[in-house]
Structure formats: structure tokens, C-alpha cells
């Protein structure tokens, strides 16, 4: 393929890269988007498996995600409510199963009081520190030097309360054990969603879904960009100077541009050779960022039988292999679908088993929540992003202990003509498609400012 020339070349055709490319195109710049996969969407992917439509990647939309909602409106995409009628299920550390209604877990008065107190403390910190620059707060070093597990242990003697609070951040969001990330990283996660109270409220954080799947955001944006999106084009080398770049990709694709946007997770930056190399600060920072691990389980049934039993399909447990389960039935579908999550060290344990043993253990856990019929789906599928060549983890990157306050201020800073844009480095909307879109908008604005405007 001959060399092509553009104003900006974007590496990665997920929501962030495609948003940046779309905004730059609107501003009068020429763009090329290079994507390693054979599809657009990044960590959003809606596919059909054994006749069932499954959202293999990200899927939910919460009320605070205004950037995502604006894009959905622009693309003409509609949303629908997650099913939540009926009782939820909680499985205690001793294995006791309880059906309950309302917001709070059915725990002892002491455990509930401890959970409420911890949530209040985290809400206060999230409001004070914020999501945009948590590293700039006077408490940042102190909070970043202690693991979230240690922080909780110093504030509560109730193990069940601590484990339940960890469930929402460690297993539910960062998908790492609570000893593997800092209290500051947990505060950022809370602040990015508006508060820790929002994180522990599944009716807020898992509010709605897009009819037809969230990948349609990327499909719609890519359609407007036409043949400026190049699939099956892994970028191998970026040669850069003060005001120009040459990007080399598989298929002998060579793109010359004035700016390049790396719109991929930070753990993939090292898949690219830079000439000259990136500065030492970047090399060090990227070694302290990594993705977590989660198995997203999809189980499809002839009908949503749990509804007839008076259950919402929602379940939680810090001790089960499955830590969370929800009704994930598609819009207008007569069948019932459950989505369940097995995270961090529990996922490690499941991957030590054979595929058949793992399936049996996971379905057994689902049956503990929702009854024996949950062990007999007509379609069963596991999303394993950790083995996906161009992602290698889920849901998003986070820093190890001490990394956020040390390097956070530099993660969005351009290096010469190289810009960075993904949900992993967002403030508001961190880890979500909303954050990816926010970063795409921000990056496009930065490039327009740096280049002086396409029409000026």
C-alpha cells in the first residue's frame, strides 16, 4: 500500500480514538484511524454466540454519563432499563443465602453500620479529592502509600463489612485484589462516578443499556469516517520529530501526519517501537500501570425463570466464585440472560481448572444464587479479555501502589506530537465509555489548539 498523508493519525478504533477522529474531522482536519483488530469498538463488542446476542465487553450506561448520552443522541441510539423488579440475593461468608429487598445487604446491624460508616468516609474523600487531579491533593501521597485493604482494616474491625466494601471496588471495578492497589486509586474510582455511594448502588452505576449493544457507538462513529478507518493494521513503529510523525503498520501501511493519538490502553504502548524512544518518565510510568482480570459470564435460558420466582436476578457475594450476577436479558427478547462476574484472584483460581470444571463451578455458584435451573443454560459463554491479544485485561488500567500520585499528572501530557487518549486515563468516566469519549473530545481540542486550527 502506498504512503498516505493526513493531519492526524489515530491508533485504536475504540470509542476514544473514534471520537477524537470524528471531532478533528468536523474541525477540518484529515485523519486516518488504524485498528489492529478486524473490528472497531475496542473493549465494547456485541456479538452473536450460538444464536444469542451477547455484549462481550462494556455495556452499561449510568445517569451521570453525559458525554456518552450526548453521543447516543447524535447517533440516534436508544436505551432501555436494566430489569430490577423483585428481590435480590446475598450470600454471606458462611454460605447462608438470603433474599432481600431495598438497598442494603441483609447483614447484622453492626456490619451494616460499619459499611455505612466506610461509605461515608469514602464519599467525603471522593468529594474533597475529585477525579480530575487526585495526585495534586495534600493527602495523595499518604493515601497512595497504603493498599485499599490496609486502609479498610485500619478503620473497621468487621471483616464482612470490609469485604463487602472491597467487592464494589476491587472485584467490581478495578478487578484486582484490594491489596494490589492504593486507597487513592479507590478514591479516584469513586470520584469518577460522582461518589462511592454511586458505586455501591447498582441501580445507578448499572442503570441502562443500549438497544442493540454499546458497540454501536463505535460502529456509528466509524461509519461517518468511511474509508479513513483501516482494520487489521497493528501499528508497529512510530517515528517522530518535533512536528511530524510517521506511523508504520502491518500490511506495509505507512502514514505521515502532524500528530498521532495513542487511543489504546497504557499496557499496549510498549507494543509499539518509538524512534526516538519515549522519555524516561513515560517508560517508568507505563511499567506501573496494568489491567485487572475478570471473567464475564453469559448464561442464556429459554425464559427468565427467576422473575417468576419473585427475583430480580441480582446477587452479591464476596465469598462465592461469582461475586455479582444481574439480569441481562436483551431488549424484546423472550429468553432470559444472566451476566455474572468472576474477578481478580477468584478468576485466577477458575483459570487453573479445565474449561468443563470451570463452567461447572461457575454455574454451581449461579445456582446457589438463583436455584438449580441456573445451572442449565441453553447458551454459555465466557468473555476473557485477559487472553485477547489487543487488550490483555479488563476493565481498565490502574496504577500499582504509589504510582498514581507519582505519575498521574503526566499520563495525559503529550510527548512532542504524540497524544494519549483512552478511558484508562480519564477523570470523570474513568474506566467507562463515557470517560473514553470525554478523553477523545479533550484530545481533539488539544490537537486543534496545538495546530492552530485547520482553517486558521
Short mmCIF file of C-alpha atoms in Angstrom, two decimals:
data_model
loop_
_atom_site.label_atom_id
_atom_site.label_comp_id
_atom_site.label_asym_id
_atom_site.label_seq_id
_atom_site.Cartn_x
_atom_site.Cartn_y
_atom_site.Cartn_z
CA UNK A 1 0.00 0.00 0.00
CA UNK A 2 1.44 3.44 -0.86
CA UNK A 3 2.22 6.02 1.79
CA UNK A 4 -0.70 8.21 2.80
CA UNK A 5 -0.62 11.65 4.39
CA UNK A 6 -3.03 13.00 6.99
CA UNK A 7 -3.07 15.80 9.56
CA UNK A 8 -3.64 13.31 12.38
CA UNK A 9 -3.30 9.54 12.66
CA UNK A 10 -5.19 7.76 15.44
CA UNK A 11 -4.04 4.38 16.77
CA UNK A 12 -7.04 2.43 18.04
CA UNK A 13 -10.66 2.38 16.83
CA UNK A 14 -12.41 2.28 20.18
CA UNK A 15 -14.80 4.98 21.42
CA UNK A 16 -11.98 7.34 22.43
CA UNK A 17 -9.98 7.17 19.21
CA UNK A 18 -13.07 7.35 17.01
CA UNK A 19 -14.43 10.31 18.99
CA UNK A 20 -11.13 12.17 18.58
CA UNK A 21 -11.06 11.38 14.86
CA UNK A 22 -14.69 12.48 14.42
CA UNK A 23 -14.15 15.78 16.21
CA UNK A 24 -10.96 16.51 14.28
CA UNK A 25 -12.76 15.77 11.02
CA UNK A 26 -15.51 18.21 12.00
CA UNK A 27 -12.83 20.81 12.66
CA UNK A 28 -11.47 20.41 9.12
CA UNK A 29 -8.52 18.07 9.68
CA UNK A 30 -7.77 14.95 7.69
CA UNK A 31 -7.46 11.76 9.73
CA UNK A 32 -6.60 8.09 9.49
CA UNK A 33 -7.60 5.56 12.18
CA UNK A 34 -5.50 2.40 12.41
CA UNK A 35 -7.01 -0.57 14.24
CA UNK A 36 -5.22 -3.85 14.99
CA UNK A 37 -8.40 -5.91 15.19
CA UNK A 38 -10.78 -6.87 12.42
CA UNK A 39 -13.50 -4.74 14.01
CA UNK A 40 -14.00 -1.38 15.69
CA UNK A 41 -15.15 -0.95 19.27
CA UNK A 42 -12.14 -1.73 21.44
CA UNK A 43 -13.41 -3.09 24.75
CA UNK A 44 -17.01 -2.85 23.57
CA UNK A 45 -18.07 -5.78 21.44
CA UNK A 46 -21.57 -7.04 20.69
CA UNK A 47 -21.57 -10.45 19.03
CA UNK A 48 -23.88 -13.38 18.36
CA UNK A 49 -22.89 -16.65 20.04
CA UNK A 50 -24.93 -19.80 19.37
CA UNK A 51 -27.82 -17.63 18.24
CA UNK A 52 -27.74 -15.33 21.28
CA UNK A 53 -26.75 -11.66 21.14
CA UNK A 54 -24.17 -11.05 23.85
CA UNK A 55 -22.40 -7.90 24.99
CA UNK A 56 -18.96 -9.39 25.36
CA UNK A 57 -17.43 -6.13 26.54
CA UNK A 58 -18.68 -2.97 28.23
CA UNK A 59 -22.42 -2.42 28.16
CA UNK A 60 -23.98 -0.21 30.86
CA UNK A 61 -24.89 3.48 30.89
CA UNK A 62 -25.33 5.41 34.15
CA UNK A 63 -27.22 8.69 34.66
CA UNK A 64 -24.09 10.81 35.15
CA UNK A 65 -22.51 9.80 31.83
CA UNK A 66 -23.48 12.94 29.94
CA UNK A 67 -20.77 12.63 27.27
CA UNK A 68 -21.95 9.15 26.36
CA UNK A 69 -25.59 10.21 26.36
CA UNK A 70 -24.77 13.09 24.01
CA UNK A 71 -23.09 10.68 21.60
CA UNK A 72 -26.02 8.26 21.80
CA UNK A 73 -28.37 11.10 20.91
CA UNK A 74 -26.20 12.20 17.99
CA UNK A 75 -26.15 8.65 16.63
CA UNK A 76 -29.87 8.11 17.22
CA UNK A 77 -29.30 5.21 19.61
CA UNK A 78 -31.91 4.33 22.24
CA UNK A 79 -31.51 2.84 25.70
CA UNK A 80 -33.62 0.61 27.96
CA UNK A 81 -33.78 -0.04 31.70
CA UNK A 82 -31.96 -2.94 33.30
CA UNK A 83 -34.53 -5.31 34.81
CA UNK A 84 -34.56 -4.89 38.58
CA UNK A 85 -38.02 -5.86 39.86
CA UNK A 86 -38.21 -8.39 42.68
CA UNK A 87 -35.83 -9.41 45.46
CA UNK A 88 -32.04 -9.58 45.29
CA UNK A 89 -29.89 -12.36 46.76
CA UNK A 90 -26.99 -12.07 49.19
CA UNK A 91 -24.72 -14.97 50.11
CA UNK A 92 -22.88 -14.46 53.39
CA UNK A 93 -19.33 -15.65 54.18
CA UNK A 94 -20.74 -18.76 55.87
CA UNK A 95 -22.68 -19.62 52.69
CA UNK A 96 -26.10 -18.62 54.02
CA UNK A 97 -28.34 -17.41 51.19
CA UNK A 98 -30.81 -14.59 51.87
CA UNK A 99 -33.35 -12.96 49.61
CA UNK A 100 -33.81 -9.27 50.38
CA UNK A 101 -35.33 -6.06 49.10
CA UNK A 102 -34.10 -2.49 49.35
CA UNK A 103 -30.62 -1.03 49.00
CA UNK A 104 -28.74 -2.59 51.91
CA UNK A 105 -27.31 -6.09 52.21
CA UNK A 106 -29.05 -8.31 54.82
CA UNK A 107 -26.21 -8.23 57.33
CA UNK A 108 -26.03 -7.68 61.07
CA UNK A 109 -26.68 -4.22 62.49
CA UNK A 110 -23.01 -3.85 63.36
CA UNK A 111 -21.85 -4.84 59.87
CA UNK A 112 -24.39 -2.51 58.26
CA UNK A 113 -23.30 0.36 60.49
CA UNK A 114 -19.66 -0.30 59.62
CA UNK A 115 -20.43 -0.42 55.90
CA UNK A 116 -22.36 2.85 56.13
CA UNK A 117 -19.50 4.48 58.02
CA UNK A 118 -16.90 3.35 55.49
CA UNK A 119 -19.05 4.51 52.59
CA UNK A 120 -19.47 7.91 54.25
CA UNK A 121 -15.69 8.23 54.71
CA UNK A 122 -15.06 7.35 51.09
CA UNK A 123 -17.78 9.73 49.91
CA UNK A 124 -16.11 12.53 51.87
CA UNK A 125 -12.69 11.77 50.39
CA UNK A 126 -14.09 11.46 46.85
CA UNK A 127 -15.83 14.84 47.14
CA UNK A 128 -12.72 16.50 48.57
CA UNK A 129 -10.12 14.98 46.24
CA UNK A 130 -12.10 14.72 42.99
CA UNK A 131 -11.42 12.73 39.85
CA UNK A 132 -9.55 15.20 37.67
CA UNK A 133 -6.25 15.57 39.60
CA UNK A 134 -6.26 13.31 42.67
CA UNK A 135 -2.45 13.34 42.71
CA UNK A 136 -2.46 17.08 43.47
CA UNK A 137 -4.30 16.75 46.80
CA UNK A 138 -2.27 17.10 50.04
CA UNK A 139 -3.41 13.61 51.13
CA UNK A 140 -2.43 11.96 47.84
CA UNK A 141 0.92 10.55 48.95
CA UNK A 142 -0.48 9.22 52.22
CA UNK A 143 -3.45 7.55 50.54
CA UNK A 144 -1.33 6.22 47.68
CA UNK A 145 1.20 4.60 50.01
CA UNK A 146 -1.27 2.20 51.63
CA UNK A 147 -3.31 -0.52 49.99
CA UNK A 148 -7.08 -0.27 49.98
CA UNK A 149 -7.21 -3.41 52.09
CA UNK A 150 -4.91 -1.85 54.71
CA UNK A 151 -6.90 1.38 54.65
CA UNK A 152 -10.12 -0.50 55.36
CA UNK A 153 -8.51 -2.64 58.07
CA UNK A 154 -7.31 0.49 59.89
CA UNK A 155 -10.87 1.81 60.02
CA UNK A 156 -13.05 -1.21 60.76
CA UNK A 157 -12.78 -4.44 62.73
CA UNK A 158 -15.65 -6.01 60.79
CA UNK A 159 -14.29 -8.41 58.17
CA UNK A 160 -17.62 -8.84 56.40
CA UNK A 161 -18.07 -5.08 56.12
CA UNK A 162 -14.56 -4.66 54.73
CA UNK A 163 -15.02 -7.48 52.22
CA UNK A 164 -18.35 -6.10 51.03
CA UNK A 165 -16.90 -2.62 50.51
CA UNK A 166 -13.94 -4.16 48.66
CA UNK A 167 -16.38 -6.09 46.47
CA UNK A 168 -17.54 -2.93 44.73
CA UNK A 169 -14.06 -1.52 44.01
CA UNK A 170 -11.70 -4.50 43.86
CA UNK A 171 -13.84 -7.17 42.22
CA UNK A 172 -16.49 -4.89 40.76
CA UNK A 173 -14.39 -2.16 39.16
CA UNK A 174 -10.59 -2.39 39.27
CA UNK A 175 -10.75 -6.23 39.07
CA UNK A 176 -7.65 -6.54 41.24
CA UNK A 177 -7.28 -7.76 44.84
CA UNK A 178 -7.72 -4.95 47.36
CA UNK A 179 -4.10 -5.38 48.48
CA UNK A 180 -2.86 -4.64 44.93
CA UNK A 181 -3.99 -1.02 44.58
CA UNK A 182 -3.94 2.02 46.81
CA UNK A 183 -6.61 3.81 48.78
CA UNK A 184 -6.05 6.81 46.46
CA UNK A 185 -6.84 4.64 43.43
CA UNK A 186 -10.07 3.56 45.14
CA UNK A 187 -10.96 7.19 45.84
CA UNK A 188 -10.36 8.05 42.17
CA UNK A 189 -12.68 5.20 41.17
CA UNK A 190 -15.37 6.58 43.48
CA UNK A 191 -14.88 10.21 42.45
CA UNK A 192 -15.03 9.30 38.76
CA UNK A 193 -18.59 8.03 39.32
CA UNK A 194 -19.61 11.03 41.43
CA UNK A 195 -19.33 9.28 44.81
CA UNK A 196 -18.65 5.95 46.44
CA UNK A 197 -22.37 5.75 47.17
CA UNK A 198 -22.94 5.61 43.43
CA UNK A 199 -20.51 2.69 43.10
CA UNK A 200 -22.35 0.62 45.70
CA UNK A 201 -25.73 1.44 44.14
CA UNK A 202 -26.20 -1.00 41.26
CA UNK A 203 -29.38 0.82 40.25
CA UNK A 204 -27.23 3.87 39.50
CA UNK A 205 -23.98 2.51 38.08
CA UNK A 206 -25.74 -0.25 36.08
CA UNK A 207 -28.77 1.77 35.10
CA UNK A 208 -29.46 1.29 31.38
CA UNK A 209 -28.25 -0.49 28.25
CA UNK A 210 -28.19 0.46 24.58
CA UNK A 211 -30.74 -1.32 22.39
CA UNK A 212 -28.65 -3.48 20.07
CA UNK A 213 -25.48 -3.15 22.14
CA UNK A 214 -22.97 -0.49 23.20
CA UNK A 215 -20.57 -1.33 20.35
CA UNK A 216 -22.96 0.59 18.12
CA UNK A 217 -21.35 3.79 19.40
CA UNK A 218 -18.08 2.84 17.70
CA UNK A 219 -19.83 1.40 14.65
CA UNK A 220 -21.76 4.63 14.16
CA UNK A 221 -18.70 6.85 14.57
CA UNK A 222 -16.64 4.66 12.24
CA UNK A 223 -19.35 4.75 9.58
CA UNK A 224 -19.12 8.53 9.39
CA UNK A 225 -15.33 8.27 8.95
CA UNK A 226 -15.70 5.89 6.00
CA UNK A 227 -12.54 4.58 4.41
CA UNK A 228 -10.36 6.59 6.80
CA UNK A 229 -10.63 3.62 9.21
CA UNK A 230 -8.09 0.86 8.49
CA UNK A 231 -8.75 -2.50 10.16
CA UNK A 232 -6.25 -5.36 10.60
CA UNK A 233 -3.50 -2.76 10.84
CA UNK A 234 -1.48 -3.24 14.05
CA UNK A 235 0.92 -0.32 14.50
CA UNK A 236 4.50 -1.46 14.96
CA UNK A 237 6.60 1.70 14.78
CA UNK A 238 6.14 5.42 15.35
CA UNK A 239 8.91 7.65 14.08
CA UNK A 240 8.54 11.15 15.46
CA UNK A 241 10.09 14.57 15.47
CA UNK A 242 9.04 17.95 16.76
CA UNK A 243 6.03 18.45 14.49
CA UNK A 244 5.70 15.29 12.43
CA UNK A 245 5.22 11.55 12.76
CA UNK A 246 5.45 8.53 10.51
CA UNK A 247 3.39 5.57 11.62
CA UNK A 248 4.21 2.10 10.27
CA UNK A 249 1.61 -0.66 10.46
CA UNK A 250 1.21 -4.20 9.19
CA UNK A 251 0.28 -4.54 5.54
CA UNK A 252 3.02 -2.09 4.54
CA UNK A 253 0.77 0.76 5.63
CA UNK A 254 2.70 3.98 6.17
CA UNK A 255 1.02 7.17 7.38
CA UNK A 256 2.71 10.56 7.60
CA UNK A 257 0.99 13.10 9.85
CA UNK A 258 1.50 16.12 12.07
CA UNK A 259 0.11 14.45 15.18
CA UNK A 260 -0.56 10.91 16.40
CA UNK A 261 -3.08 9.81 19.04
CA UNK A 262 -2.47 6.62 21.01
CA UNK A 263 -6.04 5.60 21.81
CA UNK A 264 -5.26 2.22 23.35
CA UNK A 265 -4.79 1.06 26.97
CA UNK A 266 -1.44 2.08 28.54
CA UNK A 267 -0.33 -1.55 28.80
CA UNK A 268 -0.24 -1.67 24.98
CA UNK A 269 2.03 1.34 24.49
CA UNK A 270 5.03 -0.95 24.76
CA UNK A 271 3.77 -2.98 21.79
CA UNK A 272 4.94 -0.05 19.64
CA UNK A 273 8.56 0.83 18.91
CA UNK A 274 9.23 4.55 19.14
CA UNK A 275 12.02 6.24 17.22
CA UNK A 276 13.43 8.08 19.07
CA UNK A 277 12.37 6.30 22.28
CA UNK A 278 9.84 7.91 24.58
CA UNK A 279 11.30 9.87 27.52
CA UNK A 280 12.38 8.01 30.64
CA UNK A 281 9.38 9.36 32.56
CA UNK A 282 6.99 7.66 30.15
CA UNK A 283 8.86 4.36 30.26
CA UNK A 284 8.74 4.32 34.05
CA UNK A 285 5.09 5.36 34.26
CA UNK A 286 3.86 2.69 31.87
CA UNK A 287 5.55 -0.03 33.93
CA UNK A 288 3.37 0.95 36.89
CA UNK A 289 0.05 0.67 35.02
CA UNK A 290 -1.70 -2.64 34.44
CA UNK A 291 -5.14 -4.06 33.72
CA UNK A 292 -7.01 -6.34 36.07
CA UNK A 293 -8.61 -9.70 35.35
CA UNK A 294 -12.27 -10.66 35.18
CA UNK A 295 -14.34 -13.41 33.60
CA UNK A 296 -17.63 -12.03 32.31
CA UNK A 297 -20.05 -14.96 32.17
CA UNK A 298 -23.11 -15.00 29.90
CA UNK A 299 -25.82 -17.61 30.55
CA UNK A 300 -28.93 -17.67 28.34
CA UNK A 301 -32.11 -19.58 29.27
CA UNK A 302 -35.37 -20.38 27.50
CA UNK A 303 -37.05 -17.84 29.79
CA UNK A 304 -36.10 -15.51 32.68
CA UNK A 305 -37.30 -18.08 35.23
CA UNK A 306 -36.04 -16.07 38.23
CA UNK A 307 -38.67 -13.41 37.59
CA UNK A 308 -41.47 -15.91 38.18
CA UNK A 309 -39.77 -16.74 41.48
CA UNK A 310 -40.01 -13.08 42.51
CA UNK A 311 -36.29 -12.42 41.99
CA UNK A 312 -34.65 -9.57 40.11
CA UNK A 313 -31.70 -11.71 39.01
CA UNK A 314 -29.36 -9.51 41.07
CA UNK A 315 -27.00 -11.19 43.52
CA UNK A 316 -23.87 -10.36 45.52
CA UNK A 317 -21.28 -12.28 47.49
CA UNK A 318 -17.71 -11.58 48.50
CA UNK A 319 -17.13 -15.30 49.16
CA UNK A 320 -18.66 -17.05 46.13
CA UNK A 321 -16.74 -17.66 42.88
CA UNK A 322 -19.38 -15.42 41.26
CA UNK A 323 -19.26 -12.10 43.08
CA UNK A 324 -22.01 -10.35 41.12
CA UNK A 325 -24.90 -11.52 38.94
CA UNK A 326 -27.56 -9.49 37.10
CA UNK A 327 -30.50 -9.97 34.76
CA UNK A 328 -29.01 -9.12 31.37
CA UNK A 329 -31.96 -10.02 29.16
CA UNK A 330 -31.87 -8.23 25.81
CA UNK A 331 -34.49 -5.71 24.76
CA UNK A 332 -37.58 -7.50 23.43
CA UNK A 333 -36.09 -10.97 23.95
CA UNK A 334 -38.37 -13.72 25.29
CA UNK A 335 -35.38 -15.64 26.56
CA UNK A 336 -33.66 -14.76 29.81
CA UNK A 337 -29.98 -13.87 30.11
CA UNK A 338 -27.84 -13.63 33.21
CA UNK A 339 -24.48 -11.91 33.33
CA UNK A 340 -22.07 -12.82 36.13
CA UNK A 341 -18.56 -11.72 37.10
CA UNK A 342 -15.63 -13.66 38.50
CA UNK A 343 -12.79 -11.26 39.31
CA UNK A 344 -9.14 -10.98 40.34
CA UNK A 345 -7.88 -13.91 42.46
CA UNK A 346 -11.14 -15.80 42.04
CA UNK A 347 -10.61 -15.61 38.28
CA UNK A 348 -7.06 -16.90 38.78
CA UNK A 349 -8.49 -19.92 40.60
CA UNK A 350 -11.08 -20.57 37.89
CA UNK A 351 -8.45 -20.47 35.13
CA UNK A 352 -6.48 -23.18 36.90
CA UNK A 353 -9.38 -25.54 36.15
CA UNK A 354 -10.25 -27.19 32.87
CA UNK A 355 -12.93 -25.46 30.79
CA UNK A 356 -15.51 -28.07 31.82
CA UNK A 357 -14.61 -27.83 35.52
CA UNK A 358 -14.66 -24.04 35.39
CA UNK A 359 -18.08 -23.99 33.75
CA UNK A 360 -19.44 -26.40 36.36
CA UNK A 361 -18.07 -24.34 39.26
CA UNK A 362 -19.42 -21.07 37.87
CA UNK A 363 -22.83 -22.49 37.07
CA UNK A 364 -22.92 -24.08 40.52
CA UNK A 365 -22.34 -20.65 42.00
CA UNK A 366 -25.14 -19.18 39.86
CA UNK A 367 -27.42 -21.98 41.08
CA UNK A 368 -26.60 -21.06 44.68
CA UNK A 369 -27.91 -17.57 43.92
CA UNK A 370 -30.93 -18.35 41.76
CA UNK A 371 -31.79 -22.03 42.10
CA UNK A 372 -30.96 -25.24 40.20
CA UNK A 373 -32.36 -24.06 36.86
CA UNK A 374 -29.50 -21.54 36.69
CA UNK A 375 -27.12 -24.49 36.19
CA UNK A 376 -28.73 -25.43 32.87
CA UNK A 377 -28.43 -22.60 30.33
CA UNK A 378 -29.00 -23.18 26.63
CA UNK A 379 -26.09 -20.86 25.80
CA UNK A 380 -22.99 -20.38 27.96
CA UNK A 381 -20.07 -18.08 27.11
CA UNK A 382 -17.12 -16.61 28.98
CA UNK A 383 -15.62 -13.26 27.99
CA UNK A 384 -11.90 -13.49 28.75
CA UNK A 385 -10.30 -10.16 27.83
CA UNK A 386 -7.08 -11.19 29.54
CA UNK A 387 -6.33 -13.54 26.62
CA UNK A 388 -7.39 -11.01 23.96
CA UNK A 389 -4.26 -10.06 22.03
CA UNK A 390 -5.02 -6.36 21.69
CA UNK A 391 -6.36 -5.74 25.21
CA UNK A 392 -4.84 -8.25 27.66
CA UNK A 393 -7.04 -7.47 30.65
CA UNK A 394 -10.21 -5.81 31.88
CA UNK A 395 -11.79 -3.50 32.58
CA UNK A 396 -9.14 -0.79 32.53
CA UNK A 397 -5.63 0.06 33.67
CA UNK A 398 -4.85 1.26 37.18
CA UNK A 399 -1.62 2.10 38.97
CA UNK A 400 0.14 -0.09 41.47
CA UNK A 401 0.85 1.15 44.99
CA UNK A 402 2.36 4.63 44.91
CA UNK A 403 2.03 5.04 41.16
CA UNK A 404 -0.97 7.36 40.93
CA UNK A 405 0.40 10.27 42.97
CA UNK A 406 3.87 9.76 41.47
CA UNK A 407 2.99 9.60 37.78
CA UNK A 408 -0.66 10.56 37.42
CA UNK A 409 -0.03 14.16 36.42
CA UNK A 410 1.93 13.02 33.35
CA UNK A 411 -0.35 10.32 31.93
CA UNK A 412 -2.31 12.74 29.70
CA UNK A 413 0.64 15.02 28.83
CA UNK A 414 1.62 14.87 25.13
CA UNK A 415 5.17 13.95 24.19
CA UNK A 416 6.02 16.14 21.22
CA UNK A 417 3.43 15.24 18.54
CA UNK A 418 2.26 12.14 20.46
CA UNK A 419 -1.05 12.42 22.33
CA UNK A 420 -2.72 9.88 24.64
CA UNK A 421 -6.48 9.21 24.78
CA UNK A 422 -8.39 6.37 26.45
CA UNK A 423 -10.79 5.67 29.31
CA UNK A 424 -7.88 4.42 31.44
CA UNK A 425 -6.55 7.96 31.93
CA UNK A 426 -9.88 9.77 32.22
CA UNK A 427 -11.07 11.59 35.33
CA UNK A 428 -14.87 11.65 35.20
CA UNK A 429 -15.99 8.45 33.50
CA UNK A 430 -12.73 6.64 34.30
CA UNK A 431 -12.92 3.03 33.03
CA UNK A 432 -16.16 3.66 31.13
CA UNK A 433 -17.13 4.53 27.56
CA UNK A 434 -18.19 7.92 28.91
CA UNK A 435 -14.60 8.55 30.01
CA UNK A 436 -13.29 7.34 26.66
CA UNK A 437 -15.49 9.84 24.85
CA UNK A 438 -14.51 12.63 27.24
CA UNK A 439 -10.84 11.91 26.56
CA UNK A 440 -11.46 11.82 22.80
CA UNK A 441 -13.10 15.24 22.95
CA UNK A 442 -10.31 16.59 25.11
CA UNK A 443 -7.57 15.21 22.89
CA UNK A 444 -9.15 16.60 19.74
CA UNK A 445 -9.37 20.02 21.40
CA UNK A 446 -5.72 19.86 22.47
CA UNK A 447 -4.60 18.97 18.94
CA UNK A 448 -6.70 21.71 17.39
CA UNK A 449 -5.13 24.21 19.79
CA UNK A 450 -1.62 22.90 19.10
CA UNK A 451 -2.06 23.03 15.33
CA UNK A 452 -3.69 26.45 15.38
CA UNK A 453 -6.94 25.35 13.79
CA UNK A 454 -7.40 23.72 10.41
CA UNK A 455 -8.91 26.83 8.84
CA UNK A 456 -6.81 29.47 10.55
#
